Structures are given as structure tokens and as C-alpha cells.
């Protein structure tokens, strides 16, 4: 029996929403995102509370639902926090084969 509710977004859907919102703000890469992180993770711990993570995303122009934040926390846990670097690395590595082919062709 599957106990997951229908409203829980799989991490792939969350990744796509995250990328779509960043690109919608004209951020072609993650440099803008990383330029904001020191404000929320001054100790460079690589993890943030749910609230701090949400504030960080909002400052970067990304707005996710409570359920989507929970999906990220469940997928990238770190002692009652979110391992945000693992999440961002996951987003970065979640590229389609078509995109990989375009990059290979460019370089």
C-alpha cells in the first residue's frame, strides 16, 4: 500500500519548477543563487532550516509550496535542516540527455 499523498511532489517535479523559476528570472546558471547564500548560511554549514531555506529561495526568485519544501527536506535531510548544497547539486546534475548533447557539441 502506498502511503504517499497525491499532493506530495516528487523531487524531479520540484527540480523542474526550481529551474523554470530561475530561468524565468533570467538566471541562466546558479551563480546568482550562490551569491545570496552567505546571508543565510554565514557559517558555511551547507544546511539550512526550512524557514531559512525558504527565505533564501525567495530572495533568489524561487517560490515553492510548503509541500515542495518538505519534499526537498525529506530528500536532502541534515539534522532537522535541509542539505541545500546537495539539493542544488542534484538540480545541476538533473539535466536531460538533449542538454548534455548540446553541451558536448558546444565544447
PDB file of C-alpha atoms in Angstrom:
ATOM      1  CA  UNK A   1       0.000   0.000   0.000  1.00  0.00           C
ATOM      2  CA  UNK A   2       1.333   3.431  -0.971  1.00  0.00           C
ATOM      3  CA  UNK A   3       1.076   5.909   1.899  1.00  0.00           C
ATOM      4  CA  UNK A   4       2.225   8.920  -0.130  1.00  0.00           C
ATOM      5  CA  UNK A   5      -0.429  11.552  -0.660  1.00  0.00           C
ATOM      6  CA  UNK A   6      -1.200  12.883  -4.130  1.00  0.00           C
ATOM      7  CA  UNK A   7      -0.066  16.393  -3.169  1.00  0.00           C
ATOM      8  CA  UNK A   8       3.493  15.307  -2.437  1.00  0.00           C
ATOM      9  CA  UNK A   9       5.643  16.428  -5.357  1.00  0.00           C
ATOM     10  CA  UNK A  10       8.369  14.074  -6.456  1.00  0.00           C
ATOM     11  CA  UNK A  11      11.817  15.641  -6.368  1.00  0.00           C
ATOM     12  CA  UNK A  12      12.057  15.708 -10.183  1.00  0.00           C
ATOM     13  CA  UNK A  13       8.988  17.936 -10.407  1.00  0.00           C
ATOM     14  CA  UNK A  14      10.415  20.195  -7.698  1.00  0.00           C
ATOM     15  CA  UNK A  15      13.743  20.372  -9.582  1.00  0.00           C
ATOM     16  CA  UNK A  16      11.941  21.376 -12.764  1.00  0.00           C
ATOM     17  CA  UNK A  17       9.882  24.049 -11.012  1.00  0.00           C
ATOM     18  CA  UNK A  18      13.052  25.384  -9.350  1.00  0.00           C
ATOM     19  CA  UNK A  19      14.908  25.581 -12.705  1.00  0.00           C
ATOM     20  CA  UNK A  20      11.902  27.065 -14.507  1.00  0.00           C
ATOM     21  CA  UNK A  21      11.595  29.861 -11.939  1.00  0.00           C
ATOM     22  CA  UNK A  22      15.322  30.639 -12.022  1.00  0.00           C
ATOM     23  CA  UNK A  23      15.348  30.786 -15.816  1.00  0.00           C
ATOM     24  CA  UNK A  24      12.182  32.901 -15.712  1.00  0.00           C
ATOM     25  CA  UNK A  25      14.201  35.451 -13.724  1.00  0.00           C
ATOM     26  CA  UNK A  26      16.912  35.414 -16.439  1.00  0.00           C
ATOM     27  CA  UNK A  27      19.326  33.406 -14.291  1.00  0.00           C
ATOM     28  CA  UNK A  28      20.980  31.121 -16.815  1.00  0.00           C
ATOM     29  CA  UNK A  29      23.149  29.484 -14.160  1.00  0.00           C
ATOM     30  CA  UNK A  30      23.389  29.115 -10.404  1.00  0.00           C
ATOM     31  CA  UNK A  31      25.838  31.988  -9.782  1.00  0.00           C
ATOM     32  CA  UNK A  32      23.058  34.362  -8.671  1.00  0.00           C
ATOM     33  CA  UNK A  33      21.716  31.703  -6.340  1.00  0.00           C
ATOM     34  CA  UNK A  34      25.107  31.106  -4.721  1.00  0.00           C
ATOM     35  CA  UNK A  35      25.711  34.857  -4.414  1.00  0.00           C
ATOM     36  CA  UNK A  36      22.797  35.019  -1.931  1.00  0.00           C
ATOM     37  CA  UNK A  37      23.698  32.064   0.270  1.00  0.00           C
ATOM     38  CA  UNK A  38      26.206  33.743   2.603  1.00  0.00           C
ATOM     39  CA  UNK A  39      23.351  35.805   4.068  1.00  0.00           C
ATOM     40  CA  UNK A  40      21.517  32.632   5.109  1.00  0.00           C
ATOM     41  CA  UNK A  41      24.450  30.320   5.843  1.00  0.00           C
ATOM     42  CA  UNK A  42      27.167  32.597   7.285  1.00  0.00           C
ATOM     43  CA  UNK A  43      28.972  29.624   8.865  1.00  0.00           C
ATOM     44  CA  UNK A  44      29.115  27.791   5.530  1.00  0.00           C
ATOM     45  CA  UNK A  45      27.462  24.719   7.079  1.00  0.00           C
ATOM     46  CA  UNK A  46      25.858  23.574   3.785  1.00  0.00           C
ATOM     47  CA  UNK A  47      22.494  23.184   5.541  1.00  0.00           C
ATOM     48  CA  UNK A  48      19.615  25.499   6.386  1.00  0.00           C
ATOM     49  CA  UNK A  49      16.428  25.283   8.420  1.00  0.00           C
ATOM     50  CA  UNK A  50      13.245  25.034   6.373  1.00  0.00           C
ATOM     51  CA  UNK A  51      12.463  28.676   7.114  1.00  0.00           C
ATOM     52  CA  UNK A  52      15.944  29.950   6.194  1.00  0.00           C
ATOM     53  CA  UNK A  53      15.940  27.777   3.058  1.00  0.00           C
ATOM     54  CA  UNK A  54      12.596  29.222   2.001  1.00  0.00           C
ATOM     55  CA  UNK A  55      13.838  32.793   2.625  1.00  0.00           C
ATOM     56  CA  UNK A  56      16.976  32.004   0.594  1.00  0.00           C
ATOM     57  CA  UNK A  57      14.897  30.675  -2.304  1.00  0.00           C
ATOM     58  CA  UNK A  58      12.516  33.646  -2.189  1.00  0.00           C
ATOM     59  CA  UNK A  59      15.461  36.079  -2.259  1.00  0.00           C
ATOM     60  CA  UNK A  60      16.656  34.231  -5.355  1.00  0.00           C
ATOM     61  CA  UNK A  61      13.266  34.499  -7.063  1.00  0.00           C
ATOM     62  CA  UNK A  62      12.144  30.919  -6.408  1.00  0.00           C
ATOM     63  CA  UNK A  63       8.816  30.335  -4.690  1.00  0.00           C
ATOM     64  CA  UNK A  64       7.907  26.779  -3.666  1.00  0.00           C
ATOM     65  CA  UNK A  65       4.955  25.429  -1.715  1.00  0.00           C
ATOM     66  CA  UNK A  66       5.234  24.059   1.817  1.00  0.00           C
ATOM     67  CA  UNK A  67       4.824  20.550   0.403  1.00  0.00           C
ATOM     68  CA  UNK A  68       7.630  21.121  -2.116  1.00  0.00           C
ATOM     69  CA  UNK A  69       9.945  22.382   0.648  1.00  0.00           C
ATOM     70  CA  UNK A  70       9.037  19.283   2.673  1.00  0.00           C
ATOM     71  CA  UNK A  71       9.868  17.077  -0.325  1.00  0.00           C
ATOM     72  CA  UNK A  72      13.293  18.718  -0.532  1.00  0.00           C
ATOM     73  CA  UNK A  73      13.819  18.299   3.232  1.00  0.00           C
ATOM     74  CA  UNK A  74      12.825  14.630   3.037  1.00  0.00           C
ATOM     75  CA  UNK A  75      15.125  14.068   0.041  1.00  0.00           C
ATOM     76  CA  UNK A  76      18.108  16.019   1.409  1.00  0.00           C
ATOM     77  CA  UNK A  77      17.948  15.822   5.215  1.00  0.00           C
ATOM     78  CA  UNK A  78      20.600  17.269   7.520  1.00  0.00           C
ATOM     79  CA  UNK A  79      19.891  17.199  11.290  1.00  0.00           C
ATOM     80  CA  UNK A  80      16.448  18.863  11.260  1.00  0.00           C
ATOM     81  CA  UNK A  81      17.544  21.015   8.344  1.00  0.00           C
ATOM     82  CA  UNK A  82      17.920  20.873   4.565  1.00  0.00           C
ATOM     83  CA  UNK A  83      21.246  19.969   2.970  1.00  0.00           C
ATOM     84  CA  UNK A  84      20.825  22.746   0.406  1.00  0.00           C
ATOM     85  CA  UNK A  85      24.140  22.122  -1.372  1.00  0.00           C
ATOM     86  CA  UNK A  86      23.115  18.531  -2.058  1.00  0.00           C
ATOM     87  CA  UNK A  87      19.774  19.786  -3.382  1.00  0.00           C
ATOM     88  CA  UNK A  88      21.429  22.358  -5.671  1.00  0.00           C
ATOM     89  CA  UNK A  89      23.964  19.776  -6.893  1.00  0.00           C
ATOM     90  CA  UNK A  90      21.033  17.456  -7.592  1.00  0.00           C
ATOM     91  CA  UNK A  91      19.321  20.187  -9.627  1.00  0.00           C
ATOM     92  CA  UNK A  92      22.534  20.920 -11.510  1.00  0.00           C
ATOM     93  CA  UNK A  93      23.055  17.246 -12.335  1.00  0.00           C
ATOM     94  CA  UNK A  94      19.402  16.729 -13.308  1.00  0.00           C
ATOM     95  CA  UNK A  95      19.980  17.557 -16.954  1.00  0.00           C
ATOM     96  CA  UNK A  96      18.371  15.875 -19.911  1.00  0.00           C
ATOM     97  CA  UNK A  97      20.396  13.910 -22.445  1.00  0.00           C
ATOM     98  CA  UNK A  98      19.496  16.556 -25.029  1.00  0.00           C
ATOM     99  CA  UNK A  99      21.096  19.255 -22.881  1.00  0.00           C
ATOM    100  CA  UNK A 100      24.191  17.083 -22.351  1.00  0.00           C
ATOM    101  CA  UNK A 101      24.412  16.614 -26.132  1.00  0.00           C
ATOM    102  CA  UNK A 102      24.197  20.387 -26.678  1.00  0.00           C
ATOM    103  CA  UNK A 103      26.972  20.982 -24.148  1.00  0.00           C
ATOM    104  CA  UNK A 104      29.131  18.264 -25.725  1.00  0.00           C
ATOM    105  CA  UNK A 105      28.559  19.799 -29.157  1.00  0.00           C
ATOM    106  CA  UNK A 106      29.491  23.296 -27.889  1.00  0.00           C
ATOM    107  CA  UNK A 107      32.737  22.143 -26.304  1.00  0.00           C
TER     108      UNK A 107
END
